[in-house]
mmCIF file of C-alpha atoms in Angstrom:
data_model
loop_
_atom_site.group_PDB
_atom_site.id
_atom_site.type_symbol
_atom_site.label_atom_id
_atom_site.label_comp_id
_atom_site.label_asym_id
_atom_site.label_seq_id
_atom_site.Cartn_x
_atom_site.Cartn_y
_atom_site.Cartn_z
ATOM 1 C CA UNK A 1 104.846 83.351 90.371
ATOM 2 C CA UNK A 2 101.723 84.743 88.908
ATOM 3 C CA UNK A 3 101.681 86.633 85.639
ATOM 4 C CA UNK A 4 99.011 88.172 82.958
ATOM 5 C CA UNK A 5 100.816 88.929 79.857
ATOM 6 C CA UNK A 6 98.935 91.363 77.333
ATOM 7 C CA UNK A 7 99.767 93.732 75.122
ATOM 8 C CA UNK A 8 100.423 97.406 76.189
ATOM 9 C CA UNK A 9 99.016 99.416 73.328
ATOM 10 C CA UNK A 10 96.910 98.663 70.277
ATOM 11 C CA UNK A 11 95.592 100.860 67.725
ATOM 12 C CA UNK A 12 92.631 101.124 65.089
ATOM 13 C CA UNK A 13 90.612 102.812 63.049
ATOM 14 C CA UNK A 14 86.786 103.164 63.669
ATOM 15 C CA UNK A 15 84.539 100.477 62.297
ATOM 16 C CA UNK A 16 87.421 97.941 62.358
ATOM 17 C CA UNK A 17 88.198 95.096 64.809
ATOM 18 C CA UNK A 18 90.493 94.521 67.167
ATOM 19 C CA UNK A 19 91.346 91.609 69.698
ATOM 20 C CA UNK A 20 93.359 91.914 72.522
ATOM 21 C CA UNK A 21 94.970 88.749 73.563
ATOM 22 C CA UNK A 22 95.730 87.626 77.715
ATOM 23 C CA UNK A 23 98.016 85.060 78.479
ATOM 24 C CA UNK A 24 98.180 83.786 82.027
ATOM 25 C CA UNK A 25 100.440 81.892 84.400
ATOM 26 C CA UNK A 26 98.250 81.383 87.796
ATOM 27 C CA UNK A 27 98.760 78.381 90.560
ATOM 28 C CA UNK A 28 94.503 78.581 90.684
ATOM 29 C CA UNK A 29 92.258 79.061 87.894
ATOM 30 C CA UNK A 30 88.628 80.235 88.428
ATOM 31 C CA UNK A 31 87.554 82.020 85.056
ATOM 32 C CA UNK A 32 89.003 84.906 83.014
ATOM 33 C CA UNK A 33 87.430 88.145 82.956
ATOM 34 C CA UNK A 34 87.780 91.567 81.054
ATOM 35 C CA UNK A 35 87.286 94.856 82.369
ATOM 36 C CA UNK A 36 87.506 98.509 80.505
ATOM 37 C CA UNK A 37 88.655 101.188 82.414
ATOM 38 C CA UNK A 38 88.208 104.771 80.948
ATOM 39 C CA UNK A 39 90.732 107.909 81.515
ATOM 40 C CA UNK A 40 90.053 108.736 84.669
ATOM 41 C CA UNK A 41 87.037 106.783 85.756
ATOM 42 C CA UNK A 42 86.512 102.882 87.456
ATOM 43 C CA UNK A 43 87.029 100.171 86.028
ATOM 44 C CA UNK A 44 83.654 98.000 84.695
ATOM 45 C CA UNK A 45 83.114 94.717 84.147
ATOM 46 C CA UNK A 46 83.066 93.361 80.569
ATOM 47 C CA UNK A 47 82.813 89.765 80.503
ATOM 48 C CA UNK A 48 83.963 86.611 81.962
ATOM 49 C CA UNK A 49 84.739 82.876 80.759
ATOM 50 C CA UNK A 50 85.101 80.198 83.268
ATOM 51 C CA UNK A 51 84.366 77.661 80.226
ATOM 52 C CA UNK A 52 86.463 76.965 76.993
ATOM 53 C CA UNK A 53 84.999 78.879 73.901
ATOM 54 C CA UNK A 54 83.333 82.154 72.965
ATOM 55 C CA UNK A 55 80.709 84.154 74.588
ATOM 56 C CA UNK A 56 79.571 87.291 73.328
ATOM 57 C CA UNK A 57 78.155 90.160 74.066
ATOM 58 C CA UNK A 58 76.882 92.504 71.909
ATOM 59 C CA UNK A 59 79.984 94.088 69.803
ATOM 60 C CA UNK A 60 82.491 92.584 72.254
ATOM 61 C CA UNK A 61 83.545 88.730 72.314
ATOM 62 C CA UNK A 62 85.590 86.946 75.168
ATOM 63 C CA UNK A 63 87.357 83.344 74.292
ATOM 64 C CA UNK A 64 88.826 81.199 76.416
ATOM 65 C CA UNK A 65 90.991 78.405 75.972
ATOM 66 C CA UNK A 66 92.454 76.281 79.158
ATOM 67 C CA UNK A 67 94.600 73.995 77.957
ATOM 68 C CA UNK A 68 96.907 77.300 76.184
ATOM 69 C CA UNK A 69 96.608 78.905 79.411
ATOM 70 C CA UNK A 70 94.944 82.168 77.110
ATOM 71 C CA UNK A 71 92.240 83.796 75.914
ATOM 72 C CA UNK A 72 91.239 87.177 74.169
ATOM 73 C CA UNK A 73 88.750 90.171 74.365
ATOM 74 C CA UNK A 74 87.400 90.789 70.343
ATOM 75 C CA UNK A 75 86.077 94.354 69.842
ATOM 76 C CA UNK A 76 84.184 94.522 66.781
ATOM 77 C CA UNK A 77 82.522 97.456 64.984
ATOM 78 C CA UNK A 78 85.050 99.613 67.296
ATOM 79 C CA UNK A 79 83.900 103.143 68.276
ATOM 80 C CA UNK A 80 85.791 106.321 69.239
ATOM 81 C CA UNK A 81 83.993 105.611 72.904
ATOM 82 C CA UNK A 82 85.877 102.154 72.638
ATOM 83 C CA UNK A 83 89.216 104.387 73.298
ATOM 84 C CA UNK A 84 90.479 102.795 76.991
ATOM 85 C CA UNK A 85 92.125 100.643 78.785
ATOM 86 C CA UNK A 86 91.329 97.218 79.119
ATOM 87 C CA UNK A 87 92.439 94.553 81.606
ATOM 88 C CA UNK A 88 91.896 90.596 81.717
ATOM 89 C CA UNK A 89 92.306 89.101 85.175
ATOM 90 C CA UNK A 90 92.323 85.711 86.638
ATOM 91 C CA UNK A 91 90.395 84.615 89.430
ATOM 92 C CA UNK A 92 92.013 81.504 91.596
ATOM 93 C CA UNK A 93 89.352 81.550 93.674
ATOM 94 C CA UNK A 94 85.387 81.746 93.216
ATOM 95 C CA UNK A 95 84.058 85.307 94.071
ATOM 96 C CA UNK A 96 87.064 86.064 96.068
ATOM 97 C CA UNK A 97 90.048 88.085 95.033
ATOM 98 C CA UNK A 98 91.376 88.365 90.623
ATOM 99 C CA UNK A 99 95.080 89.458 89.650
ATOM 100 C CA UNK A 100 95.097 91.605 86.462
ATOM 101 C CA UNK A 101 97.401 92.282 84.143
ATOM 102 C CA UNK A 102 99.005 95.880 83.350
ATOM 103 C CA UNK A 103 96.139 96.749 80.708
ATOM 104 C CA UNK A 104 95.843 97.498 77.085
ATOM 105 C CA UNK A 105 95.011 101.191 76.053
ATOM 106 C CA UNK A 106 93.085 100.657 72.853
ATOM 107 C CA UNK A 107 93.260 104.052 70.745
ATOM 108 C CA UNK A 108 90.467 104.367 68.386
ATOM 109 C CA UNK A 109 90.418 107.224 66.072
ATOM 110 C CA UNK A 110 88.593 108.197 62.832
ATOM 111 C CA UNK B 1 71.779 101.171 91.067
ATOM 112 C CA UNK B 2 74.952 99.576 92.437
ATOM 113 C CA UNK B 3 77.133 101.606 94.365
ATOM 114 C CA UNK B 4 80.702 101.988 95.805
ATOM 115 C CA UNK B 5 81.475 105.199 97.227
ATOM 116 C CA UNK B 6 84.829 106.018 98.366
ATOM 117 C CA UNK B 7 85.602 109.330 100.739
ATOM 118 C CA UNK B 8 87.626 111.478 98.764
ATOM 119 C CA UNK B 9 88.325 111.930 94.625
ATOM 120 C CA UNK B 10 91.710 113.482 95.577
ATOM 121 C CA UNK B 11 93.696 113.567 98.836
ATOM 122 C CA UNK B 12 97.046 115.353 99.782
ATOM 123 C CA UNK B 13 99.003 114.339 102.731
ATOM 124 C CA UNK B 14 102.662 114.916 104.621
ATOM 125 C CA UNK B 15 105.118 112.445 104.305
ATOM 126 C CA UNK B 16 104.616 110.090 108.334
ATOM 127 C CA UNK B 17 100.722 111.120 108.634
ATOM 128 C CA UNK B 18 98.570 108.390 109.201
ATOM 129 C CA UNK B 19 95.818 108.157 106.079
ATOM 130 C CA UNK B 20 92.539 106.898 106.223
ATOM 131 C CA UNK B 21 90.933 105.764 102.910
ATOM 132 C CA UNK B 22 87.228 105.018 103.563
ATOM 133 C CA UNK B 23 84.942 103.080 101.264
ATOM 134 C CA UNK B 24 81.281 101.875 101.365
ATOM 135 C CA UNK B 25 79.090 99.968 98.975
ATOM 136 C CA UNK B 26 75.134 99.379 99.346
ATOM 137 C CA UNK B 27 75.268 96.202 97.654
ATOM 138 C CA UNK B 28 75.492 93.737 100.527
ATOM 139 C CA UNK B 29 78.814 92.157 98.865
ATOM 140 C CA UNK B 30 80.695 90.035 101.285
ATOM 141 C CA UNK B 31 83.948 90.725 98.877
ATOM 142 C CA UNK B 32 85.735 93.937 99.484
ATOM 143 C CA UNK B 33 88.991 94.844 97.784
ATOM 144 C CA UNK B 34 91.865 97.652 97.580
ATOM 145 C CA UNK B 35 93.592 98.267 94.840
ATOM 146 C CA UNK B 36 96.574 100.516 93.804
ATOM 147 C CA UNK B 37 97.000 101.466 90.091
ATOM 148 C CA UNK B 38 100.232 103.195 89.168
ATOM 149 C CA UNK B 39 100.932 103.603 85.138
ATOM 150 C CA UNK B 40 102.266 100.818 83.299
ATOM 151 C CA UNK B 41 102.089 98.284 86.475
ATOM 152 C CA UNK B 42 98.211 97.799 86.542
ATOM 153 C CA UNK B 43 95.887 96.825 89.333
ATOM 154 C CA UNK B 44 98.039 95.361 92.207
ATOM 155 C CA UNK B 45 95.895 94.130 95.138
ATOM 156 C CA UNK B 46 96.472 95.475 98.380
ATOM 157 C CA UNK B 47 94.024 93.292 101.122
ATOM 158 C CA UNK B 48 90.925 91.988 101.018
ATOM 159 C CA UNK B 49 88.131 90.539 103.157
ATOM 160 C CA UNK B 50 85.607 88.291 102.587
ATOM 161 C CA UNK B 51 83.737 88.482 105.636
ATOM 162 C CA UNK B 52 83.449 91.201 108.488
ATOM 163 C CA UNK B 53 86.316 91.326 111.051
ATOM 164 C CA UNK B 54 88.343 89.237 108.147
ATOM 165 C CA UNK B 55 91.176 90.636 106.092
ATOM 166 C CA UNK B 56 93.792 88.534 103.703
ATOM 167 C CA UNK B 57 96.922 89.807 102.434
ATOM 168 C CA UNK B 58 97.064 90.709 98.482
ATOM 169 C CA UNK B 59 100.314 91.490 96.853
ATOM 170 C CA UNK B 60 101.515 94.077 97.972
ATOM 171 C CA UNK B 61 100.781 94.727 101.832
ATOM 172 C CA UNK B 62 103.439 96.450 102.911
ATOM 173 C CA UNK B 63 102.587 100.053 104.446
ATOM 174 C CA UNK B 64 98.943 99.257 104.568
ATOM 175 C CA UNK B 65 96.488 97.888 107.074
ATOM 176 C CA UNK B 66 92.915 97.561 107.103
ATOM 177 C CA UNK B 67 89.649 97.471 108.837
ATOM 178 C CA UNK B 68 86.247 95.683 108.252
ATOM 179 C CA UNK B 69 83.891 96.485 111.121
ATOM 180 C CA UNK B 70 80.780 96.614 109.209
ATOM 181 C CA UNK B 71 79.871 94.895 105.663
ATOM 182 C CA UNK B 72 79.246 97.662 104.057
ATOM 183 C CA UNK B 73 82.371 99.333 104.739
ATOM 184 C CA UNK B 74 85.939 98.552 104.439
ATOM 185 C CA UNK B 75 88.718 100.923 105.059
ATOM 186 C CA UNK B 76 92.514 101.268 103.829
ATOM 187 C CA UNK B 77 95.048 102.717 106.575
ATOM 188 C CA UNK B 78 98.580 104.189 105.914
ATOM 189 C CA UNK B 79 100.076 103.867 109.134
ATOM 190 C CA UNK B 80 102.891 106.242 108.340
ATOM 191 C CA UNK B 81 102.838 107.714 104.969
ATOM 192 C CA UNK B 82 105.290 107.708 102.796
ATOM 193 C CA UNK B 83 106.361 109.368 99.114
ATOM 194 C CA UNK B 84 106.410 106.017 97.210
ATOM 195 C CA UNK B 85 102.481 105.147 98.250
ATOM 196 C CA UNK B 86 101.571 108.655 96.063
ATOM 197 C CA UNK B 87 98.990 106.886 93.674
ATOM 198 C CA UNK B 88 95.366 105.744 93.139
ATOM 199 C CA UNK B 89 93.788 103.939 95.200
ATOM 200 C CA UNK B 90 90.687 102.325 93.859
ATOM 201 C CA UNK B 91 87.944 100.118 96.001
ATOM 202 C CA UNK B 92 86.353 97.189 94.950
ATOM 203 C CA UNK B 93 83.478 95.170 96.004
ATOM 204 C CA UNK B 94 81.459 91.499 95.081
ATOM 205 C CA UNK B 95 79.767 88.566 96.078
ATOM 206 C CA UNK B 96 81.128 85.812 97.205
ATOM 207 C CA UNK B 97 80.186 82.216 96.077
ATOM 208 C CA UNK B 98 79.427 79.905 93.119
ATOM 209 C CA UNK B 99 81.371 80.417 89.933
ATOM 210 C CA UNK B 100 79.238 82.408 87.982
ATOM 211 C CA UNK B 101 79.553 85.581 86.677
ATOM 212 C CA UNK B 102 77.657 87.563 88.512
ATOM 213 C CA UNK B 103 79.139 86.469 91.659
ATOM 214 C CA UNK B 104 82.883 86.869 89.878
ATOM 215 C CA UNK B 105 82.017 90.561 88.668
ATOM 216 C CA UNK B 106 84.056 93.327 91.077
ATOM 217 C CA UNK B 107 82.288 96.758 91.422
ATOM 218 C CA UNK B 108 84.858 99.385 91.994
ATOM 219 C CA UNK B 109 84.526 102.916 93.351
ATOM 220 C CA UNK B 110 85.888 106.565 91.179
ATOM 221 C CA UNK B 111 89.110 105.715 93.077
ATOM 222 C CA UNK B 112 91.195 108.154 95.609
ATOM 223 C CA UNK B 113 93.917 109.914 94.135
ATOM 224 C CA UNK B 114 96.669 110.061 96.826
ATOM 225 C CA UNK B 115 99.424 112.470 96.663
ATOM 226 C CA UNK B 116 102.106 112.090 99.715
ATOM 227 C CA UNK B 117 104.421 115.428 99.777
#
């Protein structure tokens, strides 16, 4: 079968930093990616690693490693707006359909 | 601006009406996508098409059929609903292609909240 395994809560304090790690079983492997999802709206696109390593973005960081089958989303300088869900998902296919896993809610609070 | 629109915010329907769940995007994506999310299970992927006329199973089919006359619209059909499809339904749409993130990226729509009485 085909499984993300992440946490389902995590907490903090503002200013502090947080990583939420993704572990994945999948027959196809075409990149990870992160997406946040606030109460009650879409979910958006955070970042994405096809490659082994880090790639940042701004106050968020995405690694990937292949051979462990895992990676993790690193939140840094965390903000109350930071409070959400967020879900990693595999892609076994370029551009074509990702499986996610059940989503951490991140609760940030002062 | 990117956009995917779907038809309703909220919907409430009878338990054995047939539901239409409509869903557009002005992005000229060959990737569409429906999604349920239910609390504690996640995103769990209904169908998708990659192409007009196309459609491939996701996980979780059952109930649900679906129609992709157009590419800018892609539609979710509950042939006869039922109590245990009450949940959100959320639309998705991206290119299709190279490995590269912008062609891996999924747009998604403000999602249908479906309640089946």
């Amino acid at each position: 079968g085909q499984s993300l395994e992440q946490p389902s809560e995590v907490t903090a304090v503002e200013g502090a930093i947080v990583q939420i790690n993704c572990t994945y079983q999948t027959s196809g492997f075409y990149g990870l990616s992160w997406y946040q999802q606030h109460d009650g709206g879409a979910p958006t696109f955070l970042s994405y690693n096809a490659l082994d390593g880090l790639e940042e973005t701004g106050r968020f960081s995405s690694f990937l490693s292949r051979s462990d089958s895992y990676g993790y989303l690193l939140l840094q300088e965390l903000q109350m707006k930071d409070s959400a869900s967020y879900f990693c998902a595999v892609g076994s296919q370029a551009g074509t359909a990702l499986i996610f896993g059940k989503g951490t809610t991140l609760s940030v609070s002062s | 601006d990117v956009k995917v629109t779907q038809s309703s915010r909220y919907l409430v329907k009878r338990t054995g009406e047939k539901v239409f769940l409509e869903c557009v995007q002005d992005m000229d994506h060959e990737n569409m996508f429906w999604y349920r999310q239910d609390p504690g299970l996640g995103l769990r992927l209904i169908y998708f098409s990659y192409d007009v006329k196309m459609k491939e199973k996701g996980d979780i089919p059952e109930g649900y059929s679906v129609s992709r006359e157009k590419k800018e619209r892609f539609s979710l059909i509950l042939e006869s609903a039922s109590t245990n499809q009450t949940s959100m339904y959320l639309c998705a749409s991206s290119f299709a292609g190279a490995n590269q993130p912008a062609y891996n990226e999924q747009f998604f729509g403000p999602g249908t909240r479906l309640t089946v009485l």
